[in-house]
Amino acid sequence: MPIFRDTYAENMQRDSTEAQRLDEQFDLLTENIGYLLHPSVRDKMHPHARVADIATGTAAFLRNLAHDWPDTILHGYDISTSLYPPARTLPRNVTLHLLDARKDVLVNLYGQYDIVHVRLIAAGLTASEWGRAIRNLSRLLKPGGAMQWEECDFANVRHLPGRPYSTTGAASTMGLMYMTAMKPRFDYGWNQLVTEMRSAGLADVHTEAVSAGRVYDTRTRLTANGMKAMFAWARLHSIRGTQGALPMQHVEDLEHRAYADIQSGCYVTYDIHIAWGFRPE
Ligand SMILES: C[S@@+](CC[C@H](N)C(=O)[O-])C[C@H]1O[C@@H](n2cnc3c(N)ncnc32)[C@H](O)[C@@H]1O
């Protein structure tokens, strides 16, 4: 029996292929965002800072941070350990633990971190769970500590022609099917961060957005990466026999044509939202 109800796994795979896809996605999104920590959040870093990354997945954020900050204390938390790399492969200052962001955090974690970071938990939360999750996680901050949170507006994914003769039909069809099915999750999150951070008592809350794929050289890889996630989802539901799921043969045919679209120059775009705020001193 899992310790927590894992709603994320209802739609997403957790295996080594997905871990590799998440690592690549993490790097591509970071390249498009332009920073790992917004400069005003990075100001809170110091050689012995304590950082928590929630919904850490493969711990990509912490592994990146450890590179420049070898003496900090970096804790990753997730509802499941199944995407965690083996402990022996992690930088020595990174440790990974279990935590459900929807549940009250343990009192011994209150006020423990200079920075709390979250990226892409949306597939695991329902509309009504955001306020509580943000309140819970803000309790982890030390006075003066910073929260930074990134979510993508996946409900408005578009596949566009990058060249005069690009085709986009199959990629757009898959995008639309995925968006429609995931709408109850993806309609929320990025648009609640600022309000919920403020009502959790955080100050100096700001937000900005960048377009995925604004860095031209990342476009094809980002589009193929997203396509992998969508077809993994389509396969999962086809195998489970979920009502409305495509038969496997249809999935494979659509996939073949979607990758031909990408080869022809079709690329994906959506907004990446970054919000940050500070616990008052
Ligand atoms: C799309 S992955 C993102 C992983 C990582 N943050 C990244 O950007 O690569 C989403 C992660 O959120 C985790 N997750 C989903 N619901 C959660 C919850 N209620 N509490 C903690 N983690 C959760 C999933 O297990 C998964 O590892």
mmCIF file of C-alpha atoms and ligand atoms in Angstrom:
data_model
loop_
_atom_site.group_PDB
_atom_site.id
_atom_site.type_symbol
_atom_site.label_atom_id
_atom_site.label_comp_id
_atom_site.label_asym_id
_atom_site.label_seq_id
_atom_site.Cartn_x
_atom_site.Cartn_y
_atom_site.Cartn_z
ATOM 1 C CA MET A 1 0.000 0.000 0.000
ATOM 2 C CA PRO A 2 1.423 3.445 -0.858
ATOM 3 C CA ILE A 3 1.717 5.809 2.126
ATOM 4 C CA PHE A 4 -0.006 8.640 0.219
ATOM 5 C CA ARG A 5 -2.687 8.536 -2.500
ATOM 6 C CA ASP A 6 -0.598 9.183 -5.585
ATOM 7 C CA THR A 7 -2.932 11.042 -7.989
ATOM 8 C CA TYR A 8 0.051 11.928 -10.207
ATOM 9 C CA ALA A 9 0.511 8.264 -11.159
ATOM 10 C CA GLU A 10 -3.060 8.145 -12.487
ATOM 11 C CA ASN A 11 -1.804 9.899 -15.636
ATOM 12 C CA MET A 12 1.989 9.800 -15.659
ATOM 13 C CA GLN A 13 4.519 6.988 -15.903
ATOM 14 C CA ARG A 14 7.263 6.470 -13.358
ATOM 15 C CA ASP A 15 10.117 4.541 -14.929
ATOM 16 C CA SER A 16 13.657 5.141 -16.169
ATOM 17 C CA THR A 17 12.420 6.437 -19.547
ATOM 18 C CA GLU A 18 10.282 9.017 -17.777
ATOM 19 C CA ALA A 19 13.176 9.919 -15.434
ATOM 20 C CA GLN A 20 15.383 10.640 -18.468
ATOM 21 C CA ARG A 21 12.598 12.650 -20.097
ATOM 22 C CA LEU A 22 12.118 14.714 -16.914
ATOM 23 C CA ASP A 23 15.858 15.441 -16.686
ATOM 24 C CA GLU A 24 15.917 16.651 -20.280
ATOM 25 C CA GLN A 25 12.722 18.685 -19.765
ATOM 26 C CA PHE A 26 14.221 20.256 -16.640
ATOM 27 C CA ASP A 27 17.285 21.453 -18.555
ATOM 28 C CA LEU A 28 15.277 22.715 -21.535
ATOM 29 C CA LEU A 29 12.834 24.662 -19.348
ATOM 30 C CA THR A 30 15.701 26.140 -17.317
ATOM 31 C CA GLU A 31 17.397 27.266 -20.517
ATOM 32 C CA ASN A 32 14.198 29.004 -21.604
ATOM 33 C CA ILE A 33 13.569 30.526 -18.148
ATOM 34 C CA GLY A 34 17.152 31.810 -18.125
ATOM 35 C CA TYR A 35 17.990 31.039 -14.495
ATOM 36 C CA LEU A 36 17.747 28.309 -11.870
ATOM 37 C CA LEU A 37 16.934 30.816 -9.115
ATOM 38 C CA HIS A 38 15.566 34.274 -9.806
ATOM 39 C CA PRO A 39 18.241 36.840 -8.801
ATOM 40 C CA SER A 40 16.181 38.093 -5.819
ATOM 41 C CA VAL A 41 15.802 34.506 -4.581
ATOM 42 C CA ARG A 42 19.449 33.694 -5.302
ATOM 43 C CA ASP A 43 20.355 36.525 -2.889
ATOM 44 C CA LYS A 44 19.147 34.199 -0.110
ATOM 45 C CA MET A 45 21.746 31.557 -1.007
ATOM 46 C CA HIS A 46 24.891 31.357 1.104
ATOM 47 C CA PRO A 47 27.548 28.653 1.474
ATOM 48 C CA HIS A 48 25.624 26.835 4.232
ATOM 49 C CA ALA A 49 22.069 27.546 3.050
ATOM 50 C CA ARG A 50 19.346 24.928 3.542
ATOM 51 C CA VAL A 51 17.166 24.355 0.466
ATOM 52 C CA ALA A 52 14.057 22.175 0.036
ATOM 53 C CA ASP A 53 12.842 21.100 -3.408
ATOM 54 C CA ILE A 54 9.268 19.775 -3.302
ATOM 55 C CA ALA A 55 7.913 17.404 -5.987
ATOM 56 C CA THR A 56 11.584 16.894 -6.707
ATOM 57 C CA GLY A 57 11.090 13.980 -9.156
ATOM 58 C CA THR A 58 14.616 13.045 -10.240
ATOM 59 C CA ALA A 59 16.136 15.778 -8.013
ATOM 60 C CA ALA A 60 17.327 17.628 -11.136
ATOM 61 C CA PHE A 61 17.009 21.036 -9.441
ATOM 62 C CA LEU A 62 19.090 19.986 -6.424
ATOM 63 C CA ARG A 63 21.713 18.219 -8.552
ATOM 64 C CA ASN A 64 22.119 21.447 -10.556
ATOM 65 C CA LEU A 65 22.332 23.560 -7.404
ATOM 66 C CA ALA A 66 24.831 21.217 -5.737
ATOM 67 C CA HIS A 67 27.252 21.819 -8.567
ATOM 68 C CA ASP A 68 27.800 25.476 -7.564
ATOM 69 C CA TRP A 69 27.013 25.130 -3.844
ATOM 70 C CA PRO A 70 28.811 22.026 -2.538
ATOM 71 C CA ASP A 71 28.468 22.908 1.184
ATOM 72 C CA THR A 72 24.762 23.730 1.259
ATOM 73 C CA ILE A 73 22.179 21.306 2.685
ATOM 74 C CA LEU A 74 19.821 20.217 -0.070
ATOM 75 C CA HIS A 75 16.695 18.191 0.727
ATOM 76 C CA GLY A 76 14.382 16.803 -1.952
ATOM 77 C CA TYR A 77 10.815 15.735 -1.165
ATOM 78 C CA ASP A 78 8.298 13.871 -3.286
ATOM 79 C CA ILE A 79 5.112 11.866 -2.829
ATOM 80 C CA SER A 80 6.927 8.869 -4.358
ATOM 81 C CA THR A 81 10.535 7.686 -4.379
ATOM 82 C CA SER A 82 10.204 5.936 -7.736
ATOM 83 C CA LEU A 83 11.949 8.615 -9.826
ATOM 84 C CA TYR A 84 14.785 9.102 -7.313
ATOM 85 C CA PRO A 85 18.274 8.347 -8.609
ATOM 86 C CA PRO A 86 20.230 5.845 -6.468
ATOM 87 C CA ALA A 87 21.541 7.637 -3.338
ATOM 88 C CA ARG A 88 25.152 6.722 -4.237
ATOM 89 C CA THR A 89 24.921 8.763 -7.464
ATOM 90 C CA LEU A 90 23.741 11.941 -5.706
ATOM 91 C CA PRO A 91 26.054 14.787 -4.665
ATOM 92 C CA ARG A 92 26.992 14.263 -1.005
ATOM 93 C CA ASN A 93 24.922 17.284 0.147
ATOM 94 C CA VAL A 94 21.677 16.045 -1.462
ATOM 95 C CA THR A 95 19.266 13.757 0.425
ATOM 96 C CA LEU A 96 15.794 12.703 -0.670
ATOM 97 C CA HIS A 97 12.709 12.085 1.479
ATOM 98 C CA LEU A 98 8.956 11.454 1.253
ATOM 99 C CA LEU A 99 6.361 14.206 1.669
ATOM 100 C CA ASP A 100 2.853 14.842 0.348
ATOM 101 C CA ALA A 101 2.474 18.576 -0.296
ATOM 102 C CA ARG A 102 -1.279 18.259 0.326
ATOM 103 C CA LYS A 103 -0.774 17.089 3.914
ATOM 104 C CA ASP A 104 0.271 19.219 6.911
ATOM 105 C CA VAL A 105 4.062 19.217 7.079
ATOM 106 C CA LEU A 106 5.660 17.833 10.210
ATOM 107 C CA VAL A 107 6.218 20.493 12.857
ATOM 108 C CA ASN A 108 9.925 19.636 13.034
ATOM 109 C CA LEU A 109 10.263 20.937 9.436
ATOM 110 C CA TYR A 110 8.771 24.356 10.272
ATOM 111 C CA GLY A 111 11.167 27.257 9.656
ATOM 112 C CA GLN A 112 14.004 25.000 8.451
ATOM 113 C CA TYR A 113 14.803 26.327 4.960
ATOM 114 C CA ASP A 114 16.304 29.464 3.385
ATOM 115 C CA ILE A 115 14.723 28.517 0.063
ATOM 116 C CA VAL A 116 11.742 26.333 -0.828
ATOM 117 C CA HIS A 117 11.514 25.501 -4.523
ATOM 118 C CA VAL A 118 8.783 23.733 -6.505
ATOM 119 C CA ARG A 119 8.586 23.020 -10.232
ATOM 120 C CA LEU A 120 5.701 21.295 -12.032
ATOM 121 C CA ILE A 121 3.532 19.685 -9.370
ATOM 122 C CA ALA A 122 0.320 20.594 -11.279
ATOM 123 C CA ALA A 123 -0.428 17.083 -12.584
ATOM 124 C CA GLY A 124 -0.581 15.896 -8.952
ATOM 125 C CA LEU A 125 -2.930 18.539 -7.501
ATOM 126 C CA THR A 126 -6.642 19.185 -7.991
ATOM 127 C CA ALA A 127 -8.070 22.723 -8.185
ATOM 128 C CA SER A 128 -9.016 22.871 -4.503
ATOM 129 C CA GLU A 129 -5.636 21.624 -3.217
ATOM 130 C CA TRP A 130 -3.421 24.543 -4.265
ATOM 131 C CA GLY A 131 -4.136 26.904 -1.362
ATOM 132 C CA ARG A 132 -3.424 24.270 1.230
ATOM 133 C CA ALA A 133 -0.273 23.030 -0.504
ATOM 134 C CA ILE A 134 1.184 26.549 -0.767
ATOM 135 C CA ARG A 135 0.303 27.299 2.885
ATOM 136 C CA ASN A 136 1.879 24.030 4.002
ATOM 137 C CA LEU A 137 5.090 24.568 2.087
ATOM 138 C CA SER A 138 5.478 28.201 3.166
ATOM 139 C CA ARG A 139 5.723 26.896 6.754
ATOM 140 C CA LEU A 140 9.047 25.301 5.820
ATOM 141 C CA LEU A 141 10.626 28.747 5.343
ATOM 142 C CA LYS A 142 12.895 30.466 7.845
ATOM 143 C CA PRO A 143 11.944 34.096 8.546
ATOM 144 C CA GLY A 144 13.309 36.005 5.541
ATOM 145 C CA GLY A 145 13.441 32.818 3.454
ATOM 146 C CA ALA A 146 12.264 32.670 -0.180
ATOM 147 C CA MET A 147 9.824 30.469 -2.062
ATOM 148 C CA GLN A 148 10.198 30.043 -5.837
ATOM 149 C CA TRP A 149 7.661 28.062 -7.842
ATOM 150 C CA GLU A 150 7.451 27.314 -11.577
ATOM 151 C CA GLU A 151 4.375 25.990 -13.378
ATOM 152 C CA CYS A 152 3.597 25.798 -17.098
ATOM 153 C CA ASP A 153 0.282 26.741 -18.675
ATOM 154 C CA PHE A 154 -0.117 23.309 -20.300
ATOM 155 C CA ALA A 155 -3.841 24.005 -20.865
ATOM 156 C CA ASN A 156 -2.810 26.373 -23.668
ATOM 157 C CA VAL A 157 -0.218 24.316 -25.497
ATOM 158 C CA ARG A 158 -0.031 25.126 -29.224
ATOM 159 C CA HIS A 159 1.849 23.360 -31.982
ATOM 160 C CA LEU A 160 2.953 25.863 -34.605
ATOM 161 C CA PRO A 161 4.609 25.597 -38.027
ATOM 162 C CA GLY A 162 8.253 26.687 -37.728
ATOM 163 C CA ARG A 163 8.872 26.619 -41.480
ATOM 164 C CA PRO A 164 6.747 27.428 -44.553
ATOM 165 C CA TYR A 165 6.048 23.755 -45.311
ATOM 166 C CA SER A 166 5.803 22.447 -41.730
ATOM 167 C CA THR A 167 2.917 20.107 -40.955
ATOM 168 C CA THR A 168 1.261 20.266 -37.523
ATOM 169 C CA GLY A 169 -1.915 18.117 -37.764
ATOM 170 C CA ALA A 170 -0.962 15.016 -35.765
ATOM 171 C CA ALA A 171 1.052 16.935 -33.148
ATOM 172 C CA SER A 172 -1.867 19.344 -32.629
ATOM 173 C CA THR A 173 -4.377 16.472 -32.413
ATOM 174 C CA MET A 174 -2.331 14.758 -29.710
ATOM 175 C CA GLY A 175 -1.827 18.081 -27.884
ATOM 176 C CA LEU A 176 -5.554 18.757 -27.920
ATOM 177 C CA MET A 177 -6.470 15.268 -26.674
ATOM 178 C CA TYR A 178 -4.005 15.517 -23.805
ATOM 179 C CA MET A 179 -5.058 19.061 -22.870
ATOM 180 C CA THR A 180 -8.731 18.136 -22.878
ATOM 181 C CA ALA A 181 -8.167 15.127 -20.638
ATOM 182 C CA MET A 182 -5.827 16.961 -18.255
ATOM 183 C CA LYS A 183 -7.800 20.227 -18.183
ATOM 184 C CA PRO A 184 -9.127 19.646 -14.645
ATOM 185 C CA ARG A 185 -5.469 19.686 -13.475
ATOM 186 C CA PHE A 186 -3.805 22.072 -15.916
ATOM 187 C CA ASP A 187 -6.413 24.845 -15.679
ATOM 188 C CA TYR A 188 -5.093 25.566 -12.182
ATOM 189 C CA GLY A 189 -1.807 26.271 -10.524
ATOM 190 C CA TRP A 190 0.211 28.843 -12.415
ATOM 191 C CA ASN A 191 -2.724 31.271 -12.128
ATOM 192 C CA GLN A 192 -3.108 30.776 -8.344
ATOM 193 C CA LEU A 193 0.500 31.043 -7.224
ATOM 194 C CA VAL A 194 0.562 34.787 -6.518
ATOM 195 C CA THR A 195 -2.783 34.952 -4.696
ATOM 196 C CA GLU A 196 -2.111 31.859 -2.615
ATOM 197 C CA MET A 197 1.454 32.896 -1.746
ATOM 198 C CA ARG A 198 0.106 36.236 -0.496
ATOM 199 C CA SER A 199 -2.668 34.596 1.506
ATOM 200 C CA ALA A 200 -0.072 32.231 3.003
ATOM 201 C CA GLY A 201 1.565 35.369 4.446
ATOM 202 C CA LEU A 202 4.443 35.748 1.995
ATOM 203 C CA ALA A 203 5.568 39.285 1.127
ATOM 204 C CA ASP A 204 7.112 40.863 -1.989
ATOM 205 C CA VAL A 205 5.392 38.269 -4.162
ATOM 206 C CA HIS A 206 6.175 38.654 -7.860
ATOM 207 C CA THR A 207 5.637 36.672 -11.007
ATOM 208 C CA GLU A 208 6.897 36.607 -14.574
ATOM 209 C CA ALA A 209 6.299 34.427 -17.620
ATOM 210 C CA VAL A 210 8.439 33.336 -20.541
ATOM 211 C CA SER A 211 7.488 31.409 -23.664
ATOM 212 C CA ALA A 212 8.666 27.811 -23.883
ATOM 213 C CA GLY A 213 10.742 27.538 -27.023
ATOM 214 C CA ARG A 214 11.797 31.202 -26.997
ATOM 215 C CA VAL A 215 15.378 29.856 -27.135
ATOM 216 C CA TYR A 216 15.329 28.735 -30.744
ATOM 217 C CA ASP A 217 17.826 25.870 -30.361
ATOM 218 C CA THR A 218 15.669 24.190 -27.698
ATOM 219 C CA ARG A 219 12.484 24.076 -29.806
ATOM 220 C CA THR A 220 12.779 20.688 -31.483
ATOM 221 C CA ARG A 221 13.991 18.933 -28.321
ATOM 222 C CA LEU A 222 11.291 20.561 -26.172
ATOM 223 C CA THR A 223 8.597 19.588 -28.677
ATOM 224 C CA ALA A 224 9.813 15.972 -28.918
ATOM 225 C CA ASN A 225 10.142 15.817 -25.122
ATOM 226 C CA GLY A 226 6.535 16.929 -24.604
ATOM 227 C CA MET A 227 5.387 14.522 -27.305
ATOM 228 C CA LYS A 228 7.034 11.638 -25.411
ATOM 229 C CA ALA A 229 5.030 12.542 -22.278
ATOM 230 C CA MET A 230 1.772 12.763 -24.207
ATOM 231 C CA PHE A 231 2.225 9.445 -26.003
ATOM 232 C CA ALA A 232 3.279 7.732 -22.762
ATOM 233 C CA TRP A 233 -0.009 9.002 -21.313
ATOM 234 C CA ALA A 234 -1.984 7.779 -24.378
ATOM 235 C CA ARG A 235 -0.341 4.324 -24.123
ATOM 236 C CA LEU A 236 -0.998 4.113 -20.373
ATOM 237 C CA HIS A 237 -4.720 4.690 -20.901
ATOM 238 C CA SER A 238 -4.881 2.480 -23.988
ATOM 239 C CA ILE A 239 -3.363 -0.430 -22.020
ATOM 240 C CA ARG A 240 -5.672 0.232 -19.047
ATOM 241 C CA GLY A 241 -8.687 0.359 -21.393
ATOM 242 C CA THR A 242 -9.779 3.740 -19.989
ATOM 243 C CA GLN A 243 -13.078 4.921 -21.478
ATOM 244 C CA GLY A 244 -12.386 7.111 -24.535
ATOM 245 C CA ALA A 245 -8.726 6.004 -24.841
ATOM 246 C CA LEU A 246 -7.356 5.428 -28.348
ATOM 247 C CA PRO A 247 -6.679 1.820 -29.453
ATOM 248 C CA MET A 248 -2.918 1.074 -29.455
ATOM 249 C CA GLN A 249 -2.684 0.835 -33.246
ATOM 250 C CA HIS A 250 -4.194 4.313 -33.518
ATOM 251 C CA VAL A 251 -1.760 5.659 -30.875
ATOM 252 C CA GLU A 252 1.197 4.259 -32.819
ATOM 253 C CA ASP A 253 -0.013 5.670 -36.120
ATOM 254 C CA LEU A 254 -0.598 9.122 -34.615
ATOM 255 C CA GLU A 255 2.819 9.023 -32.943
ATOM 256 C CA HIS A 256 4.535 8.240 -36.216
ATOM 257 C CA ARG A 257 2.828 11.224 -37.870
ATOM 258 C CA ALA A 258 3.453 13.556 -34.888
ATOM 259 C CA TYR A 259 7.213 12.919 -35.084
ATOM 260 C CA ALA A 260 7.066 13.560 -38.850
ATOM 261 C CA ASP A 261 5.423 16.919 -37.989
ATOM 262 C CA ILE A 262 8.328 17.713 -35.634
ATOM 263 C CA GLN A 263 10.852 16.773 -38.322
ATOM 264 C CA SER A 264 9.082 19.162 -40.683
ATOM 265 C CA GLY A 265 9.635 22.036 -38.217
ATOM 266 C CA CYS A 266 6.490 21.908 -36.061
ATOM 267 C CA TYR A 267 7.258 23.252 -32.560
ATOM 268 C CA VAL A 268 5.414 23.605 -29.283
ATOM 269 C CA THR A 269 4.783 26.765 -27.331
ATOM 270 C CA TYR A 270 3.175 27.562 -23.965
ATOM 271 C CA ASP A 271 3.909 29.959 -21.122
ATOM 272 C CA ILE A 272 6.215 29.066 -18.246
ATOM 273 C CA HIS A 273 5.225 31.015 -15.121
ATOM 274 C CA ILE A 274 7.649 31.719 -12.292
ATOM 275 C CA ALA A 275 6.413 33.128 -8.973
ATOM 276 C CA TRP A 276 8.445 33.981 -5.901
ATOM 277 C CA GLY A 277 7.891 35.563 -2.485
ATOM 278 C CA PHE A 278 9.481 35.895 0.960
ATOM 279 C CA ARG A 279 8.527 34.992 4.495
ATOM 280 C CA PRO A 280 8.611 38.248 6.487
ATOM 281 C CA GLU A 281 11.559 38.544 8.960
HETATM 282 C C1 LIG B 1 6.417 16.531 -13.601
HETATM 283 S S1 LIG B 1 7.285 15.893 -12.227
HETATM 284 C C2 LIG B 1 8.367 17.260 -11.878
HETATM 285 C C3 LIG B 1 9.626 16.837 -11.188
HETATM 286 C C4 LIG B 1 10.645 17.959 -10.991
HETATM 287 N N1 LIG B 1 10.133 18.988 -10.131
HETATM 288 C C5 LIG B 1 11.091 18.512 -12.329
HETATM 289 O O1 LIG B 1 10.815 19.698 -12.612
HETATM 290 O O2 LIG B 1 11.710 17.765 -13.089
HETATM 291 C C6 LIG B 1 6.084 16.018 -10.934
HETATM 292 C C7 LIG B 1 6.510 15.425 -9.609
HETATM 293 O O3 LIG B 1 5.557 15.836 -8.609
HETATM 294 C C8 LIG B 1 5.421 14.798 -7.683
HETATM 295 N N2 LIG B 1 4.179 15.009 -6.921
HETATM 296 C C9 LIG B 1 2.915 14.928 -7.406
HETATM 297 N N3 LIG B 1 2.028 15.192 -6.418
HETATM 298 C C10 LIG B 1 2.752 15.452 -5.298
HETATM 299 C C11 LIG B 1 2.402 15.783 -3.958
HETATM 300 N N4 LIG B 1 1.126 15.878 -3.576
HETATM 301 N N5 LIG B 1 3.396 15.982 -3.060
HETATM 302 C C12 LIG B 1 4.695 15.871 -3.436
HETATM 303 N N6 LIG B 1 5.085 15.550 -4.693
HETATM 304 C C13 LIG B 1 4.124 15.345 -5.620
HETATM 305 C C14 LIG B 1 5.411 13.577 -8.574
HETATM 306 O O4 LIG B 1 5.644 12.394 -7.845
HETATM 307 C C15 LIG B 1 6.505 13.906 -9.574
HETATM 308 O O5 LIG B 1 7.750 13.429 -9.141
#
